[in-house]
C-alpha cells in the first residue's frame, strides 16, 4: 500500500507531509499495529479527528458536523469567486485582471452559437445536485442509493418527506 502511495505521489506531483500525517488502523492486533508503525514511521492517530473541518469518526455524522465543509465547498459565493478567477485568467493570464471584453454568460453558450461552451459553475452545481436527487429517485439498484433509502427516506416520498432533525 505504501508503494502504491509513493507511485501515486510521483505520478501526480502531490506529496503528503508525513510530519502532519497520522496512522489509523482497525481490525489488526497490537503487535501488527506496532510493526506497521515502525515501517511507515508515523504517529498513531485516534478517532475522532477532523479533516477539512469535519470530524471523522466511526459513528454517522450529522448535518451540523458537516456544515463547515458544505459551506466551504458549495456556497454560491465560493463558486462565483472561482468563476471570477477563471474569467480573469482567460483574458489576462492572471487571477486578477482587467474587465473581460465578452460577458461570461455569453461564453457559456453552446459552441453552435459560436462561443466556447464554458461551464457556469453555479448552474453546473445546481445540475450536479439535481442529478443526485434524480439518481436517488430513479436508480434503486445502486448501493449508495439503497443505503439512503434504508436509513433516511424509508417509505416516504423524497420531495414531500419531512426533513429529519438529526440529518446526516
PDB file of N, CA, C and O in Angstrom, residues 50-55 66 68-69 72-73:
ATOM      1  N   UNK A  50     -10.443  15.624  12.912  1.00  0.00           N
ATOM      2  CA  UNK A  50     -11.068  16.485  11.911  1.00  0.00           C
ATOM      3  C   UNK A  50     -10.271  16.470  10.615  1.00  0.00           C
ATOM      4  O   UNK A  50      -9.043  16.483  10.625  1.00  0.00           O
ATOM      5  N   UNK A  51     -11.010  16.444   9.504  1.00  0.00           N
ATOM      6  CA  UNK A  51     -10.436  16.558   8.173  1.00  0.00           C
ATOM      7  C   UNK A  51     -11.244  17.609   7.436  1.00  0.00           C
ATOM      8  O   UNK A  51     -12.468  17.472   7.321  1.00  0.00           O
ATOM      9  N   UNK A  52     -10.588  18.661   6.965  1.00  0.00           N
ATOM     10  CA  UNK A  52     -11.261  19.795   6.327  1.00  0.00           C
ATOM     11  C   UNK A  52     -12.355  20.373   7.226  1.00  0.00           C
ATOM     12  O   UNK A  52     -13.408  20.798   6.766  1.00  0.00           O
ATOM     13  N   UNK A  53     -12.119  20.357   8.529  1.00  0.00           N
ATOM     14  CA  UNK A  53     -13.061  20.934   9.476  1.00  0.00           C
ATOM     15  C   UNK A  53     -14.206  20.021   9.863  1.00  0.00           C
ATOM     16  O   UNK A  53     -15.052  20.390  10.664  1.00  0.00           O
ATOM     17  N   UNK A  54     -14.251  18.825   9.298  1.00  0.00           N
ATOM     18  CA  UNK A  54     -15.342  17.890   9.567  1.00  0.00           C
ATOM     19  C   UNK A  54     -14.799  16.738  10.411  1.00  0.00           C
ATOM     20  O   UNK A  54     -13.776  16.149  10.064  1.00  0.00           O
ATOM     21  N   UNK A  55     -15.462  16.403  11.513  1.00  0.00           N
ATOM     22  CA  UNK A  55     -14.958  15.284  12.318  1.00  0.00           C
ATOM     23  C   UNK A  55     -15.141  13.959  11.584  1.00  0.00           C
ATOM     24  O   UNK A  55     -16.194  13.691  11.018  1.00  0.00           O
ATOM     25  N   UNK A  66     -21.178  18.474   9.472  1.00  0.00           N
ATOM     26  CA  UNK A  66     -20.705  18.583   8.090  1.00  0.00           C
ATOM     27  C   UNK A  66     -20.846  19.991   7.531  1.00  0.00           C
ATOM     28  O   UNK A  66     -20.309  20.294   6.474  1.00  0.00           O
ATOM     29  N   UNK A  68     -19.523  22.926   8.101  1.00  0.00           N
ATOM     30  CA  UNK A  68     -18.353  23.689   7.656  1.00  0.00           C
ATOM     31  C   UNK A  68     -17.864  23.271   6.269  1.00  0.00           C
ATOM     32  O   UNK A  68     -17.490  24.112   5.465  1.00  0.00           O
ATOM     33  N   UNK A  69     -17.873  21.990   5.986  1.00  0.00           N
ATOM     34  CA  UNK A  69     -17.436  21.507   4.679  1.00  0.00           C
ATOM     35  C   UNK A  69     -18.421  21.923   3.595  1.00  0.00           C
ATOM     36  O   UNK A  69     -18.021  22.357   2.519  1.00  0.00           O
ATOM     37  N   UNK A  72     -18.016  25.536   2.825  1.00  0.00           N
ATOM     38  CA  UNK A  72     -16.766  25.819   2.133  1.00  0.00           C
ATOM     39  C   UNK A  72     -16.799  25.396   0.678  1.00  0.00           C
ATOM     40  O   UNK A  72     -16.128  25.984  -0.154  1.00  0.00           O
ATOM     41  N   UNK A  73     -17.538  24.350   0.352  1.00  0.00           N
ATOM     42  CA  UNK A  73     -17.410  23.773  -0.984  1.00  0.00           C
ATOM     43  C   UNK A  73     -18.513  24.155  -1.956  1.00  0.00           C
ATOM     44  O   UNK A  73     -18.271  24.171  -3.150  1.00  0.00           O
TER      45      UNK A  73
END
